[in-house]
PDB file of C-alpha atoms in Angstrom:
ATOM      1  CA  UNK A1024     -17.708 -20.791  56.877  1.00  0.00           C
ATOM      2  CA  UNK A1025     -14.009 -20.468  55.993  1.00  0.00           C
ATOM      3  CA  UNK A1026     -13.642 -23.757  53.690  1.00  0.00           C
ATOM      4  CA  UNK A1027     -17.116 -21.934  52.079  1.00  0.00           C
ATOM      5  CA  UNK A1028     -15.374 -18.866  51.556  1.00  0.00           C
ATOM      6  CA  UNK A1029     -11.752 -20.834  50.317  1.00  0.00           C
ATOM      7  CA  UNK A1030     -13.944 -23.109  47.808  1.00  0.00           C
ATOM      8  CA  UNK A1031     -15.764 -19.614  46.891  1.00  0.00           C
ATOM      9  CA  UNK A1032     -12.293 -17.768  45.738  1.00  0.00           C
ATOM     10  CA  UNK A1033     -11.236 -21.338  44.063  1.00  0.00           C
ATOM     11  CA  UNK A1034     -14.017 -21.198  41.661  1.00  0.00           C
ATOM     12  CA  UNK A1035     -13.797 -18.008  40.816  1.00  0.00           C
ATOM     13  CA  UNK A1036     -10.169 -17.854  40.045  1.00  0.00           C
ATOM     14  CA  UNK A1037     -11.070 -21.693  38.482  1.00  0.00           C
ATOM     15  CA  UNK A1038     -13.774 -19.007  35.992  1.00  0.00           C
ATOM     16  CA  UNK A1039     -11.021 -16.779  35.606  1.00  0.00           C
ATOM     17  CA  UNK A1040      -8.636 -19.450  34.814  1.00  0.00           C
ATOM     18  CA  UNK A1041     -11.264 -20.704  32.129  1.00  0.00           C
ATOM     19  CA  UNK A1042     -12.346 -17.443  30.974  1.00  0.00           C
ATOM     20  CA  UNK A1043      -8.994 -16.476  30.090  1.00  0.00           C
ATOM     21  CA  UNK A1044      -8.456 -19.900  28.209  1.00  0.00           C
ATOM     22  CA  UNK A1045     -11.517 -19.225  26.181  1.00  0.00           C
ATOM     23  CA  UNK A1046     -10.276 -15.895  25.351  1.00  0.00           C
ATOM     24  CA  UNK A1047      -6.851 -17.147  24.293  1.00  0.00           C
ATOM     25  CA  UNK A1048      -8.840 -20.054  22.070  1.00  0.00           C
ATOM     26  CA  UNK A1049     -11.113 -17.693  20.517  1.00  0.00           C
ATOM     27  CA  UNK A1050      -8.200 -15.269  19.528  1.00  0.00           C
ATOM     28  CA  UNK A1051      -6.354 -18.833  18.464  1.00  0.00           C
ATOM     29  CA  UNK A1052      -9.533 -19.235  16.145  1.00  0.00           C
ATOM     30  CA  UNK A1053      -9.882 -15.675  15.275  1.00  0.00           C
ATOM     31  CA  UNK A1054      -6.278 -15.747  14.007  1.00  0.00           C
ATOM     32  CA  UNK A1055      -6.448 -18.881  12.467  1.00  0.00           C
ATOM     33  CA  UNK A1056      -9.703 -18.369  10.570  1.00  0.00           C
ATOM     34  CA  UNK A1057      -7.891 -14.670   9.384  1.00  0.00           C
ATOM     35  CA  UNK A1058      -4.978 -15.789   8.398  1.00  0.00           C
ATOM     36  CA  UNK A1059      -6.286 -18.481   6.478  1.00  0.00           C
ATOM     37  CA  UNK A1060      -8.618 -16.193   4.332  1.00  0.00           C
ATOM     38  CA  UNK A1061      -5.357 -14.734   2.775  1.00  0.00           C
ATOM     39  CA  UNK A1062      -5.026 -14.790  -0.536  1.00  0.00           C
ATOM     40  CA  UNK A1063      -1.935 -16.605  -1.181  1.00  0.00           C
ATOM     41  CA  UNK A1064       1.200 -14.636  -2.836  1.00  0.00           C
ATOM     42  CA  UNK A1065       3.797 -17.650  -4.276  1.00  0.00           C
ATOM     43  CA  UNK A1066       5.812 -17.406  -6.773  1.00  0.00           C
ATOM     44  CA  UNK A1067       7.045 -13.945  -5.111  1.00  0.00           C
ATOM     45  CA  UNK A1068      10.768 -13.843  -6.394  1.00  0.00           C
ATOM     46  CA  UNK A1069       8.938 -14.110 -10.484  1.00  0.00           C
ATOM     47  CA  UNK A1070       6.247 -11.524  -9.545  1.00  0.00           C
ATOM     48  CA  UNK A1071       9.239  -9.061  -8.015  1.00  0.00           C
ATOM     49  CA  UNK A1072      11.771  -9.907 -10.780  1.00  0.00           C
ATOM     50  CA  UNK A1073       9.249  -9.857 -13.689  1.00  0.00           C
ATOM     51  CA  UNK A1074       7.027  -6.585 -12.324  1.00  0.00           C
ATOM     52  CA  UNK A1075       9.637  -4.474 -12.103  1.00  0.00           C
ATOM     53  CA  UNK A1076      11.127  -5.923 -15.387  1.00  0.00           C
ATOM     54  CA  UNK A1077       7.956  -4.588 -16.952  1.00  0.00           C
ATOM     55  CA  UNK A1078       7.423  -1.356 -14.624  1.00  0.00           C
ATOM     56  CA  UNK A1079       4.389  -3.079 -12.883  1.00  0.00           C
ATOM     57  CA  UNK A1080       2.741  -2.612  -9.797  1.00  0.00           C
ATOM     58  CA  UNK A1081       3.356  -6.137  -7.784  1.00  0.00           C
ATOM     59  CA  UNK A1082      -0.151  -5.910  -6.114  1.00  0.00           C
ATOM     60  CA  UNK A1083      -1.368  -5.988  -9.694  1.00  0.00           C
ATOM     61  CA  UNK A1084       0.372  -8.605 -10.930  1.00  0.00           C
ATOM     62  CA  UNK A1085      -0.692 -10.842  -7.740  1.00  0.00           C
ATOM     63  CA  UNK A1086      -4.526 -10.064  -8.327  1.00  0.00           C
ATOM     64  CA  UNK A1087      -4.541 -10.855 -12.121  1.00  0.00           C
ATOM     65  CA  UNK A1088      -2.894 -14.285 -11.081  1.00  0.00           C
ATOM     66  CA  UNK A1089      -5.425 -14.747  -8.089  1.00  0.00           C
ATOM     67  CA  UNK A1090      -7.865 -13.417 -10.559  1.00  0.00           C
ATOM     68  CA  UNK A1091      -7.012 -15.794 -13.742  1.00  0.00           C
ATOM     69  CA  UNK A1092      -6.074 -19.021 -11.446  1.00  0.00           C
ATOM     70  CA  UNK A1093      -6.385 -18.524  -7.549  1.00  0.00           C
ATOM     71  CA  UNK A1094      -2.323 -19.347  -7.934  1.00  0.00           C
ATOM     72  CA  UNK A1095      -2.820 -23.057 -10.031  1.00  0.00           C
ATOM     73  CA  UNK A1096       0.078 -23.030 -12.139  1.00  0.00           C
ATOM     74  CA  UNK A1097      -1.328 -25.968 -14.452  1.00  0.00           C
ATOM     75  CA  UNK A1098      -4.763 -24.323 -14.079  1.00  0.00           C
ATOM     76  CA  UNK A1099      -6.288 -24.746 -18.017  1.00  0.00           C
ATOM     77  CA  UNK A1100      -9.972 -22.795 -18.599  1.00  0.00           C
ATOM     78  CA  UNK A1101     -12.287 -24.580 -20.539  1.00  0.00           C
ATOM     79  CA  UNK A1102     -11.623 -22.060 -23.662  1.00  0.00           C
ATOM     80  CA  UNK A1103      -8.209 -22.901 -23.433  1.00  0.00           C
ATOM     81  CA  UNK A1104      -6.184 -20.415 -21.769  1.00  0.00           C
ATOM     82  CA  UNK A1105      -3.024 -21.769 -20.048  1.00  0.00           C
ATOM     83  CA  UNK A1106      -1.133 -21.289 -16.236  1.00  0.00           C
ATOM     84  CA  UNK A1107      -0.988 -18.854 -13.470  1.00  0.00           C
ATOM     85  CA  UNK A1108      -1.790 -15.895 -15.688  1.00  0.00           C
ATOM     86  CA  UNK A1109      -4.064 -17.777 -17.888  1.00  0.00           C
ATOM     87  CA  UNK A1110      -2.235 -16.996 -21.070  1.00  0.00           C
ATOM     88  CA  UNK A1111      -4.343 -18.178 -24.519  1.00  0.00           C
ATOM     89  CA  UNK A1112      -2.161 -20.212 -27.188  1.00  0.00           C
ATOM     90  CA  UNK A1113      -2.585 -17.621 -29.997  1.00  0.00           C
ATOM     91  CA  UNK A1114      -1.721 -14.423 -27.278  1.00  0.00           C
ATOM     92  CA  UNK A1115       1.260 -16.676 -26.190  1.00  0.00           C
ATOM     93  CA  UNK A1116       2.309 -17.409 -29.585  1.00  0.00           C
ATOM     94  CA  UNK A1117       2.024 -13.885 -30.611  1.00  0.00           C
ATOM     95  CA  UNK A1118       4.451 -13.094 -27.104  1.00  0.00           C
ATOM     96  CA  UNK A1119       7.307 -15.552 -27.709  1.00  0.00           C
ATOM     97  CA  UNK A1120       7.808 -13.939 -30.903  1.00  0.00           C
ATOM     98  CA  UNK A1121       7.862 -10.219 -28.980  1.00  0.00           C
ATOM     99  CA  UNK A1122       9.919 -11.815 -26.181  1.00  0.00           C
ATOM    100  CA  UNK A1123      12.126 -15.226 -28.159  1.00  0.00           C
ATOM    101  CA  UNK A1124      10.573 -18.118 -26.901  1.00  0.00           C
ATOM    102  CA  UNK A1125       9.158 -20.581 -28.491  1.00  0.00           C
ATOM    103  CA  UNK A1126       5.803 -21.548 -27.999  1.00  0.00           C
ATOM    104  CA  UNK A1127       5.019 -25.193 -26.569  1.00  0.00           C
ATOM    105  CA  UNK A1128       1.835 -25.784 -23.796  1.00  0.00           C
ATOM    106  CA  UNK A1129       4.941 -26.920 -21.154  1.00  0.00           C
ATOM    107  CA  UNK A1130       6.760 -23.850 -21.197  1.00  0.00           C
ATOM    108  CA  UNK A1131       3.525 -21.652 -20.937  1.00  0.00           C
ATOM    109  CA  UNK A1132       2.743 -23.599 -18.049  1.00  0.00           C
ATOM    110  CA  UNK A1133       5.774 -22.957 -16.551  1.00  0.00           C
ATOM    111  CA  UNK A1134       5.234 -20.040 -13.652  1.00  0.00           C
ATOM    112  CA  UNK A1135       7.831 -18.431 -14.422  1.00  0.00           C
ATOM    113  CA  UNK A1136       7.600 -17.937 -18.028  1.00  0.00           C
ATOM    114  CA  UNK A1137       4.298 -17.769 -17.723  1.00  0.00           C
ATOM    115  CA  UNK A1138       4.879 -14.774 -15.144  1.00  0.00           C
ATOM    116  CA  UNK A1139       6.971 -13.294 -17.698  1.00  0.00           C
ATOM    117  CA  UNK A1140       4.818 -13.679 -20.721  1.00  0.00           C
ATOM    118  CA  UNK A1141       1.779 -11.878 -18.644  1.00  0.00           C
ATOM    119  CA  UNK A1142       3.262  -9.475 -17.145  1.00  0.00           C
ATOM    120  CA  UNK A1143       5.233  -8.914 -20.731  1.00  0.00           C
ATOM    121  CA  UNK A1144       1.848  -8.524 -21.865  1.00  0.00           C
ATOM    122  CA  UNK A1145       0.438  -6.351 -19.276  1.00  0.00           C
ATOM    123  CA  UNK A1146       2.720  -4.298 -20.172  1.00  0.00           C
ATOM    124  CA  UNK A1147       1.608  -4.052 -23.364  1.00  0.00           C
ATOM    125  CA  UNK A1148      -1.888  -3.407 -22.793  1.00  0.00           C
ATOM    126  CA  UNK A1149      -0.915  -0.535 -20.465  1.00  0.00           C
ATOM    127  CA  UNK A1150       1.510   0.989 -23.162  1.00  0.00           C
ATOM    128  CA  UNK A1151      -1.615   0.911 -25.599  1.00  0.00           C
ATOM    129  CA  UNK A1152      -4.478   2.283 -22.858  1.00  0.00           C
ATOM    130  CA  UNK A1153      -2.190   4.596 -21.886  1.00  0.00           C
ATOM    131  CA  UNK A1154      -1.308   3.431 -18.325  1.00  0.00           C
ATOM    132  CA  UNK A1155      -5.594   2.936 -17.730  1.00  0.00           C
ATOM    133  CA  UNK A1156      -5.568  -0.073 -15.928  1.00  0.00           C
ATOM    134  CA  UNK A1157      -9.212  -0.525 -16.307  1.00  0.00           C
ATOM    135  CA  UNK A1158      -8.837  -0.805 -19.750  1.00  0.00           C
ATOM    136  CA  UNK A1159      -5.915  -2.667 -19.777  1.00  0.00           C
ATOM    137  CA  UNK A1160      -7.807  -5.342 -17.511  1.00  0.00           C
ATOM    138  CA  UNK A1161     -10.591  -5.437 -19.734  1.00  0.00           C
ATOM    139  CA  UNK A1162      -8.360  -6.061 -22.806  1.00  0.00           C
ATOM    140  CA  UNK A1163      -6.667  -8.919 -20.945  1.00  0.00           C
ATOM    141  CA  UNK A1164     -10.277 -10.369 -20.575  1.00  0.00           C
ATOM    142  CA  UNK A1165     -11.811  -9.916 -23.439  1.00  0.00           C
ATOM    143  CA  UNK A1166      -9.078  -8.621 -25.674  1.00  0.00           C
ATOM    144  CA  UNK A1167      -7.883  -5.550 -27.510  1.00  0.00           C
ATOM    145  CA  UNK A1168     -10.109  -6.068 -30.596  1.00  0.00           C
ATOM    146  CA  UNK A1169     -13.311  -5.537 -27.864  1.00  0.00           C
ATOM    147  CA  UNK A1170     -12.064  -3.167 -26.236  1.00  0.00           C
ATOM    148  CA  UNK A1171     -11.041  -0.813 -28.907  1.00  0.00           C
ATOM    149  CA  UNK A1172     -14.674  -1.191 -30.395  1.00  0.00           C
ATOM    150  CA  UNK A1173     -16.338  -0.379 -27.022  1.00  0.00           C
ATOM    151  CA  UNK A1174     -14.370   3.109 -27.134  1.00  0.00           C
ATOM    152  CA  UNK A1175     -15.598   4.153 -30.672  1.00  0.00           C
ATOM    153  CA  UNK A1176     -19.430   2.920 -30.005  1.00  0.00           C
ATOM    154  CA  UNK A1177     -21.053   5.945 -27.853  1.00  0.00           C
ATOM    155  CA  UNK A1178     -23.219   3.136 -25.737  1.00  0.00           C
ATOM    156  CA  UNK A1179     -20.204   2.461 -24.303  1.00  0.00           C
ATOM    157  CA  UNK A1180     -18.047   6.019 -23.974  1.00  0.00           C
ATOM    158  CA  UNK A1181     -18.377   9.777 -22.436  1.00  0.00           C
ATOM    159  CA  UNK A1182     -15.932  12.263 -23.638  1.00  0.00           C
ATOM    160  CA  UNK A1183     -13.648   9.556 -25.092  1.00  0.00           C
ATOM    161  CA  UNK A1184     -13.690   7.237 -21.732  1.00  0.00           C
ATOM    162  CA  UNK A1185     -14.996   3.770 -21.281  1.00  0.00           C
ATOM    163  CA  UNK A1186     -18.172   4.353 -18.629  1.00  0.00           C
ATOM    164  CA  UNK A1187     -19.460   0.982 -19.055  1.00  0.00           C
ATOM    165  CA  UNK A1188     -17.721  -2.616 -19.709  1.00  0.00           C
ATOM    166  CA  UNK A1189     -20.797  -3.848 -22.026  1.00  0.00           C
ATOM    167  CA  UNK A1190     -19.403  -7.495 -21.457  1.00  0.00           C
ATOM    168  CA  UNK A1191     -21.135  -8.674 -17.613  1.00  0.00           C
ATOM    169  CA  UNK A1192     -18.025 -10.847 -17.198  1.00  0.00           C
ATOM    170  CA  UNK A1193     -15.436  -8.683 -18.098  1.00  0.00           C
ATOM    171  CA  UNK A1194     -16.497  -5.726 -16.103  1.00  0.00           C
ATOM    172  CA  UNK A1195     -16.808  -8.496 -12.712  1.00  0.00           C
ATOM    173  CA  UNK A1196     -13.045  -9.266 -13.834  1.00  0.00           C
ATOM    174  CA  UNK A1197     -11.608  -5.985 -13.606  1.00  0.00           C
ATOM    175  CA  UNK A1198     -14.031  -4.997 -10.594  1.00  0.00           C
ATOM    176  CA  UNK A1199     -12.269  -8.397  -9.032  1.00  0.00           C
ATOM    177  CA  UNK A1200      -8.552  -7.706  -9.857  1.00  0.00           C
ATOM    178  CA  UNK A1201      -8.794  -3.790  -8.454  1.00  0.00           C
ATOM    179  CA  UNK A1202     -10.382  -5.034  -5.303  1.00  0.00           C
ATOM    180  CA  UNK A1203      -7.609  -7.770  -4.916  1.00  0.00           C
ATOM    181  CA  UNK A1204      -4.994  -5.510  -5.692  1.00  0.00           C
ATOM    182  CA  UNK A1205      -5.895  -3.266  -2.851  1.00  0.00           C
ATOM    183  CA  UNK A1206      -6.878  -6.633  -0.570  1.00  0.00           C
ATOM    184  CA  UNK A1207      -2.866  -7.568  -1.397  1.00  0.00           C
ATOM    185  CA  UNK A1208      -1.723  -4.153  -0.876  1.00  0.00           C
ATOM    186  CA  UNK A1209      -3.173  -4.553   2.661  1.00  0.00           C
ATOM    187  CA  UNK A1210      -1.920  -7.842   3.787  1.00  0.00           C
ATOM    188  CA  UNK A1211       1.081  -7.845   2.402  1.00  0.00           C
ATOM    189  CA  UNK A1212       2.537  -4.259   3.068  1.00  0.00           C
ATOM    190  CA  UNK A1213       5.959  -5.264   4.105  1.00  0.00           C
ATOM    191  CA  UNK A1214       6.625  -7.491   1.056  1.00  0.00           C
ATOM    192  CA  UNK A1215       5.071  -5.213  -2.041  1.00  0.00           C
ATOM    193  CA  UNK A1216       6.849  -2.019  -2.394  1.00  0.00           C
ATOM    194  CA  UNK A1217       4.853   1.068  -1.330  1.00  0.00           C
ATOM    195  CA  UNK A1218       2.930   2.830  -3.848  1.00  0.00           C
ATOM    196  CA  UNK A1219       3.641   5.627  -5.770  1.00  0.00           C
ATOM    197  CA  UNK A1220       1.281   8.752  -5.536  1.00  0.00           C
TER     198      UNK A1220
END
């Protein structure tokens, strides 16, 4: 009767034991699985120097480069555009001019001056929209030249505002970097500076 009762309150602490083990691997898993799913943020030290060169939110920059590349610095799209921010030769061509450097395919695919001709450019696009980021997304799709047509056709506008991207991809795009700049904001809170309201 005793050794029963003994070999009782050894198998239960033994399902304790194991229950706790399982918990600990699941939460191992859990973790793992989690932590995994993060976007990634390299190339931290251009993003920081070159966003705040160009007065631009960090999260931002991050998402169009998860956006244009998923963080593949020799990343090339089948129409041609080049590097982490996926940079076309004419638009970098027309940058080095703004910013002195000389185009060539290696330095474009360089992150770092690739980091600084995008966000130079992001820049640019925001001066233009007047700080809309929607729009200035959309122009770094599908370019200025589209974008400034969809504002004077009335398909596209209400009271002077863009209400519809008319181009399927484009309008994913932007819909794609805003959610990754808020999935960034999120998981990296200690590293991006906090934002401004």
């Amino acid at each position: 009767m005793k050794k029963r009762r003994n070999v009782r309150r050894k198998n239960k602490r033994m399902r304790w034991g194991l229950f706790f083990l399982g918990l600990a691997v699941l939460a191992a898993v859990v973790w793992k699985i989690q932590f995994s799913r993060q976007p990634p943020y390299a190339y931290d030290a251009y993003i920081e120097r070159y966003a705040a060169k160009n007065k631009l939110d960090q999260a931002l920059v991050a998402a169009v480069i998860y956006q244009e590349s998923r963080y593949r610095e020799k990343a090339e799209s089948a129409k041609g555009a080049q590097g982490l921010m996926q940079i076309m030769p004419d638009t970098a061509k027309w940058i080095g001019e703004h910013l002195k450097i000389p185009y060539s395919k290696e330095r474009v695919m360089d992150p770092e001056t690739n980091i600084r001709m995008g966000t130079w450019y992001l820049r640019t696009l925001l001066d233009q929209y007047q700080e809309d980021e929607m729009l200035a997304l959309a122009a770094y799709n599908a370019g200025p030249g589209n974008v400034d047509e969809w504002l004077k056709d009335p398909r596209w506008t209400r009271g002077g505002r863009l209400n519809k991207i008319p181009f399927a991809e484009t309008e994913k795009y932007v819909e794609s970097v805003m959610r990754m700049k808020e999935v960034y904001r999120k998981m990296y809170q200690e590293r991006l500076p906090k934002k401004k309201s």
